[in-house]
CSV table of C-alpha atoms in Angstrom, one decimal:
chain,number,residue,atom,x,y,z
I,1,MET,CA,5.8,-24.0,18.2
I,2,LYS,CA,5.5,-21.5,15.4
I,3,ILE,CA,6.8,-21.0,11.2
I,4,ALA,CA,6.8,-17.4,10.3
I,5,LEU,CA,6.6,-18.6,6.6
I,6,HIS,CA,7.9,-15.1,5.5
I,7,LYS,CA,11.3,-16.3,6.6
I,8,PHE,CA,11.3,-19.2,3.6
I,9,GLY,CA,10.7,-15.7,1.6
I,10,THR,CA,7.6,-13.6,1.0
I,11,THR,CA,6.8,-15.7,-2.6
I,12,LEU,CA,5.9,-19.0,-2.1
I,13,VAL,CA,4.7,-20.6,-5.2
I,14,SER,CA,6.6,-23.2,-6.9
I,15,ARG,CA,6.7,-27.1,-5.9
I,16,PRO,CA,10.8,-28.0,-5.6
I,17,ALA,CA,11.1,-24.7,-3.3
I,18,GLY,CA,7.7,-25.9,-1.3
I,19,LYS,CA,9.9,-29.4,-1.2
I,20,GLU,CA,13.9,-27.9,-0.2
I,21,ALA,CA,11.7,-25.5,3.0
I,22,PHE,CA,10.0,-28.8,4.5
I,23,LEU,CA,13.6,-30.5,3.8
I,24,ALA,CA,15.7,-28.0,4.9
I,25,PHE,CA,13.3,-27.5,8.1
I,26,GLN,CA,13.7,-31.3,9.9
I,27,PRO,CA,16.0,-30.7,12.0
I,28,VAL,CA,14.8,-27.3,13.2
I,29,LEU,CA,10.7,-30.1,13.6
I,30,ARG,CA,12.6,-32.3,15.2
I,31,GLU,CA,13.5,-30.8,18.2
I,32,VAL,CA,9.2,-29.8,18.4
I,33,PRO,CA,8.3,-31.2,22.4
I,34,GLU,CA,5.3,-34.2,21.8
I,35,SER,CA,3.2,-32.3,23.7
I,36,GLU,CA,3.9,-28.8,21.8
I,37,THR,CA,1.2,-27.3,19.6
I,38,VAL,CA,2.9,-25.9,15.3
I,39,GLU,CA,1.9,-22.9,14.7
I,40,ILE,CA,1.4,-22.3,10.9
I,41,ASP,CA,2.1,-18.1,10.7
I,42,PHE,CA,1.3,-17.5,7.7
I,43,GLU,CA,2.5,-13.2,8.9
I,44,GLY,CA,4.3,-11.2,5.6
I,45,VAL,CA,3.5,-14.6,3.1
I,46,ALA,CA,2.6,-11.7,-0.4
I,47,VAL,CA,1.7,-14.9,-2.6
I,48,LEU,CA,1.1,-18.6,-1.7
I,49,THR,CA,0.0,-21.4,-4.4
I,50,PRO,CA,-0.7,-24.6,-3.8
I,51,SER,CA,2.1,-26.3,-5.1
I,52,TRP,CA,4.3,-24.7,-2.8
I,53,ALA,CA,2.2,-25.4,-0.1
I,54,ASP,CA,1.2,-28.8,-1.1
I,55,GLU,CA,4.9,-29.6,-0.2
I,56,PHE,CA,5.3,-27.9,2.8
I,57,ILE,CA,2.0,-27.6,4.5
I,58,THR,CA,0.3,-30.8,4.2
I,59,PRO,CA,2.9,-33.7,5.1
I,60,LEU,CA,3.7,-31.3,8.3
I,61,ALA,CA,-0.9,-31.2,9.0
I,62,GLU,CA,0.2,-35.3,8.6
I,63,GLN,CA,3.0,-35.5,10.9
I,64,TYR,CA,1.3,-33.2,13.4
I,65,ARG,CA,-1.7,-34.8,12.8
I,66,GLY,CA,-4.0,-33.0,16.3
I,67,ARG,CA,-1.6,-30.4,17.2
I,68,PHE,CA,-1.6,-28.4,14.3
I,69,VAL,CA,-2.3,-25.4,13.5
I,70,LEU,CA,-3.2,-22.5,11.0
I,71,GLY,CA,-2.4,-19.1,12.2
I,72,PRO,CA,-5.1,-16.1,10.8
I,73,SER,CA,-4.6,-14.4,7.5
I,74,SER,CA,-6.1,-12.1,4.9
I,75,ASN,CA,-4.1,-11.9,2.1
I,76,PRO,CA,-6.0,-13.9,-0.8
I,77,SER,CA,-3.7,-16.3,-2.2
I,78,VAL,CA,-3.4,-17.9,1.1
I,79,LEU,CA,-6.8,-18.1,1.4
I,80,ALA,CA,-7.7,-19.7,-1.6
I,81,THR,CA,-4.4,-21.9,-1.2
I,82,LEU,CA,-5.7,-23.0,2.0
I,83,GLN,CA,-10.1,-23.5,0.6
I,84,THR,CA,-7.4,-26.1,-2.1
I,85,LEU,CA,-5.6,-28.3,0.0
I,86,GLU,CA,-9.2,-28.3,2.3
I,87,LYS,CA,-10.8,-29.3,-0.8
I,88,ALA,CA,-8.2,-32.4,-1.9
I,89,LYS,CA,-8.6,-33.3,2.0
I,90,VAL,CA,-12.1,-34.2,1.5
I,91,ALA,CA,-12.1,-35.5,-1.8
I,92,GLN,CA,-9.3,-38.4,-0.8
I,93,LYS,CA,-10.9,-39.7,2.4
I,94,SER,CA,-13.9,-39.6,0.1
I,95,MET,CA,-11.9,-42.0,-2.9
Z,1,MET,CA,32.8,13.9,-13.3
Z,2,HIS,CA,29.8,11.6,-12.8
Z,3,ASP,CA,26.1,12.7,-13.9
Z,4,GLN,CA,23.2,11.6,-11.9
Z,5,GLY,CA,22.2,8.9,-14.3
Z,6,GLN,CA,26.2,6.9,-14.2
Z,7,SER,CA,26.3,7.3,-10.8
Z,8,LEU,CA,26.9,3.8,-9.1
Z,9,VAL,CA,25.3,2.2,-6.1
Z,10,PRO,CA,26.0,-0.3,-3.2
Z,11,ILE,CA,24.2,-3.5,-3.8
Z,12,GLY,CA,22.2,-2.5,-0.4
Z,13,GLU,CA,21.2,0.3,-1.5
Z,14,ALA,CA,20.1,-1.4,-4.9
Z,15,ALA,CA,17.9,-3.5,-3.0
Z,16,LYS,CA,16.9,-1.1,-0.4
Z,17,ARG,CA,15.4,1.1,-3.5
Z,18,LEU,CA,14.0,-2.3,-5.9
Z,19,GLY,CA,12.1,-3.1,-2.6
Z,20,VAL,CA,13.2,-7.0,-2.4
Z,21,SER,CA,16.0,-8.4,-0.8
Z,22,ILE,CA,20.1,-8.8,-1.8
Z,23,ASP,CA,19.7,-12.5,-2.9
Z,24,THR,CA,16.8,-11.3,-5.1
Z,25,LEU,CA,19.2,-8.9,-6.7
Z,26,ARG,CA,22.6,-11.7,-7.4
Z,27,ASN,CA,19.5,-14.0,-8.2
Z,28,TRP,CA,17.9,-11.4,-10.7
Z,29,GLU,CA,21.7,-10.9,-11.8
Z,30,GLU,CA,23.0,-14.5,-12.6
Z,31,LYS,CA,19.3,-14.5,-14.5
Z,32,GLY,CA,20.1,-11.3,-16.5
Z,33,ILE,CA,17.2,-9.8,-15.4
Z,34,LEU,CA,19.4,-6.8,-13.9
Z,35,ALA,CA,23.0,-6.7,-14.2
Z,36,SER,CA,25.0,-5.0,-11.6
Z,37,PHE,CA,28.9,-4.0,-12.5
Z,38,ARG,CA,32.0,-4.4,-11.1
Z,39,PRO,CA,34.2,-1.6,-11.8
Z,40,SER,CA,37.3,-4.0,-10.9
Z,41,ALA,CA,37.3,-7.9,-11.2
Z,42,GLN,CA,37.9,-8.3,-6.9
Z,43,SER,CA,35.4,-5.1,-6.0
Z,44,LYS,CA,31.8,-6.1,-4.8
Z,45,ARG,CA,29.1,-5.4,-6.9
Z,46,TYR,CA,27.1,-1.9,-8.5
Z,47,TYR,CA,24.4,-0.5,-9.3
Z,48,ARG,CA,24.3,2.3,-12.1
Z,49,THR,CA,21.7,4.3,-11.0
Z,50,GLU,CA,20.5,4.8,-14.7
Z,51,ASP,CA,19.7,1.3,-14.3
Z,52,LEU,CA,18.0,1.1,-11.8
Z,53,ARG,CA,15.8,4.3,-13.0
Z,54,GLN,CA,14.7,2.0,-16.3
Z,55,PHE,CA,14.1,-1.3,-14.0
Z,56,LEU,CA,11.6,1.4,-12.1
Z,57,GLU,CA,10.2,2.4,-15.4
Z,58,LYS,CA,10.1,0.4,-17.7
Z,59,GLY,CA,10.3,-3.0,-15.7
Z,60,GLY,CA,9.8,-6.4,-17.1
Z,61,GLN,CA,6.4,-5.3,-19.3
Z,62,ALA,CA,6.0,-6.2,-22.9
Z,63,GLN,CA,6.8,-2.8,-25.0
Z,64,ALA,CA,4.4,-2.4,-28.3
Z,65,VAL,CA,5.2,-6.4,-29.0
Z,66,ASP,CA,1.4,-7.7,-29.6
Z,67,MET,CA,3.2,-10.6,-26.8
Z,68,GLU,CA,0.3,-13.1,-27.8
Z,69,SER,CA,0.9,-13.2,-31.5
Z,70,MET,CA,3.6,-14.8,-30.8
Z,71,ALA,CA,3.0,-16.7,-28.4
Z,72,GLU,CA,0.9,-18.4,-30.1
Z,73,LYS,CA,3.0,-18.5,-33.0
Z,74,TRP,CA,6.0,-20.1,-31.1
Z,75,ALA,CA,3.4,-22.3,-29.3
Z,76,PHE,CA,2.0,-23.1,-32.6
Z,77,ALA,CA,3.9,-23.7,-35.2
Z,78,ALA,CA,5.5,-27.0,-36.5
Z,79,ASN,CA,9.5,-24.9,-36.6
Z,80,PRO,CA,9.2,-22.2,-34.4
Z,81,SER,CA,12.4,-19.9,-34.4
Z,82,PRO,CA,13.5,-18.5,-31.5
Z,83,LEU,CA,11.8,-16.7,-28.8
Z,84,PRO,CA,13.7,-13.4,-28.0
Z,85,SER,CA,14.8,-13.3,-24.3
Z,86,GLN,CA,12.3,-11.0,-22.8
Z,87,PHE,CA,9.6,-13.3,-22.9
Z,88,TYR,CA,11.6,-16.7,-22.6
Z,89,CYS,CA,11.9,-18.7,-19.6
Z,90,GLU,CA,14.1,-21.7,-20.8
Z,91,THR,CA,14.5,-23.0,-16.8
Z,92,SER,CA,11.8,-23.2,-14.7
Z,93,ASP,CA,14.3,-20.9,-11.8
Z,94,VAL,CA,14.3,-18.7,-14.5
Z,95,PHE,CA,10.4,-18.3,-14.7
Z,96,GLN,CA,10.4,-18.2,-10.7
Z,97,ALA,CA,12.5,-15.3,-11.1
Z,98,ARG,CA,10.5,-13.1,-14.0
Z,99,LEU,CA,7.3,-14.0,-11.6
Z,100,GLN,CA,8.5,-11.9,-8.7
Z,101,ARG,CA,9.6,-9.8,-10.4
Z,102,MET,CA,6.2,-9.5,-12.4
Z,103,GLU,CA,4.7,-9.5,-7.9
Z,104,LEU,CA,7.2,-6.2,-6.6
Z,105,GLU,CA,5.8,-4.8,-10.2
Z,106,MET,CA,2.4,-5.5,-9.5
Z,107,GLN,CA,2.2,-4.1,-6.0
Z,108,ARG,CA,3.3,-0.6,-6.4
Z,109,VAL,CA,0.5,-0.5,-9.4
Z,110,GLU,CA,-2.4,0.9,-6.7
Z,111,ALA,CA,-5.3,0.2,-8.8
Z,112,LEU,CA,-3.7,-4.2,-8.6
Z,113,LYS,CA,-2.5,-4.0,-4.7
Z,114,ASP,CA,-6.2,-5.6,-3.7
Z,115,ILE,CA,-5.2,-8.6,-7.1
Z,116,PHE,CA,-2.1,-9.6,-7.1
Z,117,SER,CA,-1.5,-12.1,-4.9
Z,118,LEU,CA,-4.3,-14.3,-7.1
Z,119,ALA,CA,-2.5,-13.0,-10.1
Z,120,VAL,CA,1.0,-13.9,-9.4
Z,121,ALA,CA,-1.1,-17.6,-7.2
Z,122,ILE,CA,-2.3,-18.2,-11.1
Z,123,THR,CA,0.1,-17.0,-13.4
Z,124,GLY,CA,2.5,-19.4,-10.9
Z,125,GLU,CA,0.2,-22.6,-11.3
Z,126,ILE,CA,-0.3,-22.7,-15.0
Z,127,GLY,CA,3.3,-22.0,-15.2
Z,128,ASN,CA,5.2,-24.1,-12.6
Z,129,ASN,CA,2.1,-26.8,-14.4
Z,130,SER,CA,5.0,-26.4,-17.8
Z,131,TYR,CA,7.7,-27.6,-16.0
Z,132,ASN,CA,5.9,-29.9,-13.5
Z,133,HIS,CA,4.3,-31.7,-16.5
Z,134,ASN,CA,7.1,-31.6,-18.9
Z,135,ILE,CA,10.6,-31.7,-17.3
Z,136,GLY,CA,12.5,-34.2,-19.3
Z,137,ASN,CA,10.8,-35.6,-21.6
Z,138,TRP,CA,9.5,-31.8,-23.8
Z,139,PRO,CA,9.0,-32.4,-27.6
Z,140,ASP,CA,10.6,-30.4,-28.5
Z,141,ALA,CA,12.2,-26.6,-27.1
Z,142,LEU,CA,12.1,-26.4,-23.8
Z,143,GLY,CA,10.1,-24.0,-21.2
Z,144,THR,CA,8.1,-21.9,-21.6
Z,145,PHE,CA,6.7,-18.6,-22.9
Z,146,PHE,CA,5.9,-15.0,-20.2
Z,147,GLY,CA,5.1,-11.9,-20.5
Z,148,TYR,CA,3.1,-9.3,-18.3
Z,149,ASP,CA,1.7,-5.8,-19.8
Z,150,LEU,CA,0.4,-3.9,-16.4
Z,151,LYS,CA,-1.8,-1.8,-19.1
Z,152,LYS,CA,-3.2,-3.5,-20.8
Z,153,ARG,CA,-3.9,-5.4,-17.7
Z,154,LYS,CA,-2.9,-9.3,-19.2
Z,155,VAL,CA,-0.5,-12.1,-18.1
Z,156,VAL,CA,0.4,-13.9,-21.7
Z,157,LEU,CA,2.2,-18.0,-20.8
Z,158,ALA,CA,2.6,-20.8,-23.4
Z,159,ASP,CA,4.9,-24.0,-23.7
Z,160,ARG,CA,5.6,-26.7,-26.8
Z,161,GLY,CA,5.2,-28.8,-24.2
Z,162,GLN,CA,2.9,-32.7,-24.1
Z,163,GLY,CA,0.4,-31.2,-23.1
Z,164,VAL,CA,-2.8,-31.5,-20.5
Z,165,LEU,CA,-4.2,-35.1,-22.4
Z,166,LYS,CA,-1.3,-37.0,-22.6
Z,167,THR,CA,0.4,-35.8,-18.9
Z,168,LEU,CA,-3.0,-36.1,-17.3
Z,169,LYS,CA,-3.5,-39.4,-19.1
Z,170,ARG,CA,-0.6,-41.0,-17.2
Z,171,VAL,CA,-3.0,-41.1,-13.7
Z,172,VAL,CA,-6.3,-41.1,-15.5
Z,173,PRO,CA,-5.8,-44.0,-18.0
Z,174,GLU,CA,-9.8,-43.0,-19.6
Z,175,LEU,CA,-9.2,-39.9,-20.6
Z,176,ASN,CA,-10.8,-39.6,-24.8
Z,177,ASP,CA,-9.7,-36.1,-25.6
Z,178,ASP,CA,-8.9,-32.7,-24.9
Z,179,ALA,CA,-11.5,-31.3,-23.7
Z,180,GLU,CA,-12.5,-33.5,-21.7
Z,181,ALA,CA,-8.9,-33.4,-20.4
Z,182,LEU,CA,-9.0,-29.7,-19.6
Z,183,LYS,CA,-12.4,-31.3,-18.2
Z,184,VAL,CA,-10.8,-33.3,-15.3
Z,185,ALA,CA,-7.6,-30.7,-15.5
Z,186,PHE,CA,-9.4,-27.7,-13.5
Z,187,THR,CA,-12.6,-30.1,-11.9
Z,188,GLN,CA,-11.9,-32.4,-10.8
Z,189,TYR,CA,-8.9,-33.6,-7.1
Z,190,ILE,CA,-7.2,-36.5,-8.4
Z,191,SER,CA,-6.3,-39.5,-5.0
Z,192,GLY,CA,-2.3,-40.5,-5.5
Z,193,ARG,CA,0.8,-39.7,-6.4
Z,194,ALA,CA,2.6,-42.1,-8.1
Z,195,PRO,CA,3.0,-41.9,-11.5
Z,196,GLU,CA,4.0,-38.9,-10.7
Z,197,ASN,CA,2.9,-35.6,-8.9
Z,198,ARG,CA,0.0,-33.8,-10.2
Z,199,GLY,CA,-1.5,-31.3,-7.3
Z,200,ASN,CA,-4.4,-29.3,-7.9
Z,201,GLY,CA,-3.0,-26.2,-9.3
Z,202,LEU,CA,-5.5,-25.7,-11.8
Z,203,LYS,CA,-8.7,-26.5,-9.3
Z,204,PHE,CA,-6.8,-23.5,-8.1
Z,205,VAL,CA,-6.9,-21.9,-10.2
Z,206,ARG,CA,-10.3,-22.5,-11.6
Z,207,ASP,CA,-12.0,-20.6,-8.3
Z,208,SER,CA,-9.2,-18.1,-8.1
Z,209,VAL,CA,-10.3,-16.5,-11.5
Z,210,GLY,CA,-14.2,-17.1,-9.9
Z,211,SER,CA,-13.5,-14.9,-7.2
Z,212,GLY,CA,-14.6,-12.1,-10.0
Z,213,ALA,CA,-11.2,-10.2,-11.0
Z,214,PHE,CA,-10.4,-12.4,-13.4
Z,215,LEU,CA,-11.3,-14.0,-17.0
Z,216,LEU,CA,-8.9,-16.6,-18.4
Z,217,GLN,CA,-8.3,-18.3,-21.8
Z,218,PHE,CA,-6.4,-22.2,-22.0
Z,219,GLN,CA,-6.4,-24.0,-24.1
Z,220,SER,CA,-4.4,-27.3,-24.9
Z,221,GLY,CA,-4.5,-29.5,-28.0
Z,222,SER,CA,-7.9,-28.8,-30.0
Z,223,ALA,CA,-9.8,-27.8,-26.5
Z,224,LEU,CA,-9.8,-24.2,-25.2
Z,225,LEU,CA,-11.2,-22.7,-22.3
Z,226,LYS,CA,-12.7,-19.8,-21.2
Z,227,LEU,CA,-13.3,-19.0,-17.4
Z,228,GLU,CA,-15.1,-16.0,-16.6
Z,229,GLY,CA,-15.9,-14.8,-12.9
Z,230,ALA,CA,-18.2,-16.4,-11.4
Z,231,SER,CA,-19.2,-19.2,-14.0
Z,232,GLU,CA,-20.3,-22.4,-12.1
Z,233,ALA,CA,-20.1,-23.6,-16.1
Z,234,LEU,CA,-16.5,-24.7,-17.7
Z,235,ASN,CA,-16.9,-23.8,-21.0
Z,236,ILE,CA,-14.8,-25.6,-23.4
Z,237,VAL,CA,-15.2,-26.0,-27.4
Z,238,LYS,CA,-12.4,-27.0,-29.9
Z,239,THR,CA,-10.7,-25.1,-32.1
Z,240,GLU,CA,-10.1,-26.2,-35.4
Z,241,LYS,CA,-6.1,-25.3,-34.8
Z,242,THR,CA,-4.9,-27.4,-32.2
Z,243,PHE,CA,-1.0,-28.1,-30.9
Z,244,HIS,CA,0.7,-30.2,-29.0
Z,245,GLY,CA,1.4,-27.2,-25.6
Z,246,SER,CA,-0.8,-25.9,-23.4
Z,247,PHE,CA,-1.5,-21.8,-24.8
Z,248,ALA,CA,-2.3,-19.4,-22.3
Z,249,VAL,CA,-3.9,-15.8,-21.5
Z,250,LEU,CA,-5.5,-14.4,-18.6
Z,251,SER,CA,-7.0,-10.7,-17.5
Z,252,PHE,CA,-8.1,-8.7,-15.6
């Protein structure tokens, strides 16, 4: 399954908005077959922050560990956000 | 007969002209950012073409106002005067709506096309931090000051919240002073979510400012952090004046 982030908005900034998106998307996620990959599609996203991503992407990555894929992006805020999430993950593991 | 500026356009056409969705326009109306017009109570919403023209020309930017002084005065005063409504974001949703408007205006400036996404993301993280860590706990005035001037290439944010030291101490009790708190906030990834949801927004801000296009001054309590370009070292100085909130100026 490909999750098109722009369908949640093109400016994905606040923590409450990320949480709301995650909760609202749960019914759709329940239909994903166990063998299927879950891919995040960043196409069309203008602004992404770690606050929004931490409420949406982080729990999805956890939920679909092993079959979770991040699509490509050249948007600077998407790239910087993914870098921040990765650093936080590494720091979490080392603690 | 209506002149050109007084003519009305339906909401769909207004959204098209401004390059935003109909939902965004409804949201802006709710927040008092751009008003629509209903010829009668049962009528659909219309927009005056003159209002749309002015919105595109003037935008939400500060007009001949020294934003920095105004924000600083508000953040540092013992008994602050109320802020002009154009800068005051009492709640987070007002801030989000205005941030989206800033994004729209930045996208229209050719010279800012490459940096608008990071500028909006940095502004969003600093502004949202104010709400996330002070909700239900503001010492006095609620909300934030948020102003921007794209000609001067500047964003100004301030709050009268509890400050970084006090909120960060809940998860890092060993912190001693404001300078230490700023250092941890901008550099250390903190594990554990309880007792409060502590994100990594300011680490992101530091890395993004480090991409080279930005300069950030961030003050909380009596500590002032200056971040410039790709500099690895954190430059934190102690200030004479202190206050209980936070105050940030982002230049680009």
